[in-house]
Amino acid sequence: MSTEKQHVILVTGANKGIGFEVMKKLLKSFSKENKDLILLGSRDLKRGEDAFHSLSSPSNVHVLQLDTSSSESIDRATQKIKEN
């Protein structure tokens, strides 16, 4: 029985540019047995979902709508993270 703790990794701006490249690197570095959760943070939910699909919809990745310039958005995202 494994006693490893699940980690939650949040990548902001992950639907394009540097954030998207970070997502690709994380997914390449994780083994299939890895239970860590990666949150693909994107201001625009549709663009986040498009990025998710272009990454082949990995089961350990969830799209999270997040605008880091908005306190309300940060509060909503924080609540969603706590629910997981």
XYZ file of C-alpha atoms in Angstrom:
84
model
C 0.000 0.000 0.000
C 1.369 3.382 -1.010
C 1.504 6.158 1.563
C 2.417 8.850 -0.939
C 0.459 12.036 -0.561
C -1.316 13.512 -3.568
C 0.003 16.893 -4.605
C -2.006 19.566 -6.386
C -0.076 21.596 -8.947
C -1.617 24.781 -10.343
C -0.235 26.193 -13.589
C -1.654 29.622 -14.386
C -1.911 30.851 -17.950
C -1.666 27.209 -18.985
C -3.725 27.467 -22.152
C -0.911 29.070 -24.177
C 2.682 30.232 -24.173
C 4.977 29.429 -21.284
C 2.167 28.031 -19.136
C 1.205 25.552 -21.856
C 4.839 24.494 -22.267
C 5.056 23.944 -18.496
C 1.993 21.701 -18.721
C 3.600 19.622 -21.482
C 6.840 19.248 -19.479
C 4.958 18.217 -16.328
C 2.984 15.602 -18.213
C 6.124 14.184 -19.822
C 7.910 13.960 -16.461
C 5.086 12.145 -14.644
C 4.746 8.397 -14.769
C 1.355 6.848 -15.458
C 1.122 5.768 -11.801
C 1.525 9.326 -10.548
C -1.578 10.418 -8.633
C -0.787 14.127 -8.485
C -3.463 16.492 -9.763
C -2.492 19.220 -12.224
C -4.813 22.195 -12.569
C -4.717 23.912 -15.947
C -5.491 27.512 -15.021
C -6.955 29.695 -17.742
C -8.814 33.020 -17.736
C -11.037 31.802 -20.548
C -12.694 28.450 -19.833
C -13.150 27.551 -23.526
C -9.463 28.179 -24.271
C -8.520 26.139 -21.220
C -10.667 23.253 -22.408
C -9.141 23.504 -25.902
C -5.645 23.304 -24.369
C -6.737 20.328 -22.260
C -7.934 18.489 -25.360
C -4.733 19.301 -27.254
C -2.833 17.629 -24.384
C -4.894 14.462 -25.061
C -7.215 15.033 -22.077
C -5.026 13.431 -19.374
C -7.007 12.054 -16.438
C -4.851 13.818 -13.826
C -5.452 17.281 -15.372
C -8.478 19.456 -14.615
C -9.287 22.818 -16.184
C -9.708 25.659 -13.702
C -11.054 29.040 -14.758
C -8.790 31.572 -13.083
C -7.986 35.226 -13.711
C -5.135 36.121 -11.358
C -5.930 39.841 -11.718
C -9.395 39.341 -10.154
C -9.857 38.734 -6.412
C -13.297 37.253 -7.074
C -11.855 34.802 -9.591
C -9.099 33.821 -7.160
C -11.676 33.263 -4.400
C -13.834 31.069 -6.687
C -10.788 29.062 -7.807
C -9.627 28.633 -4.201
C -13.054 27.277 -3.267
C -13.016 24.817 -6.194
C -9.541 23.612 -5.212
C -10.702 23.014 -1.629
C -13.634 20.959 -2.949
C -11.264 18.546 -4.731
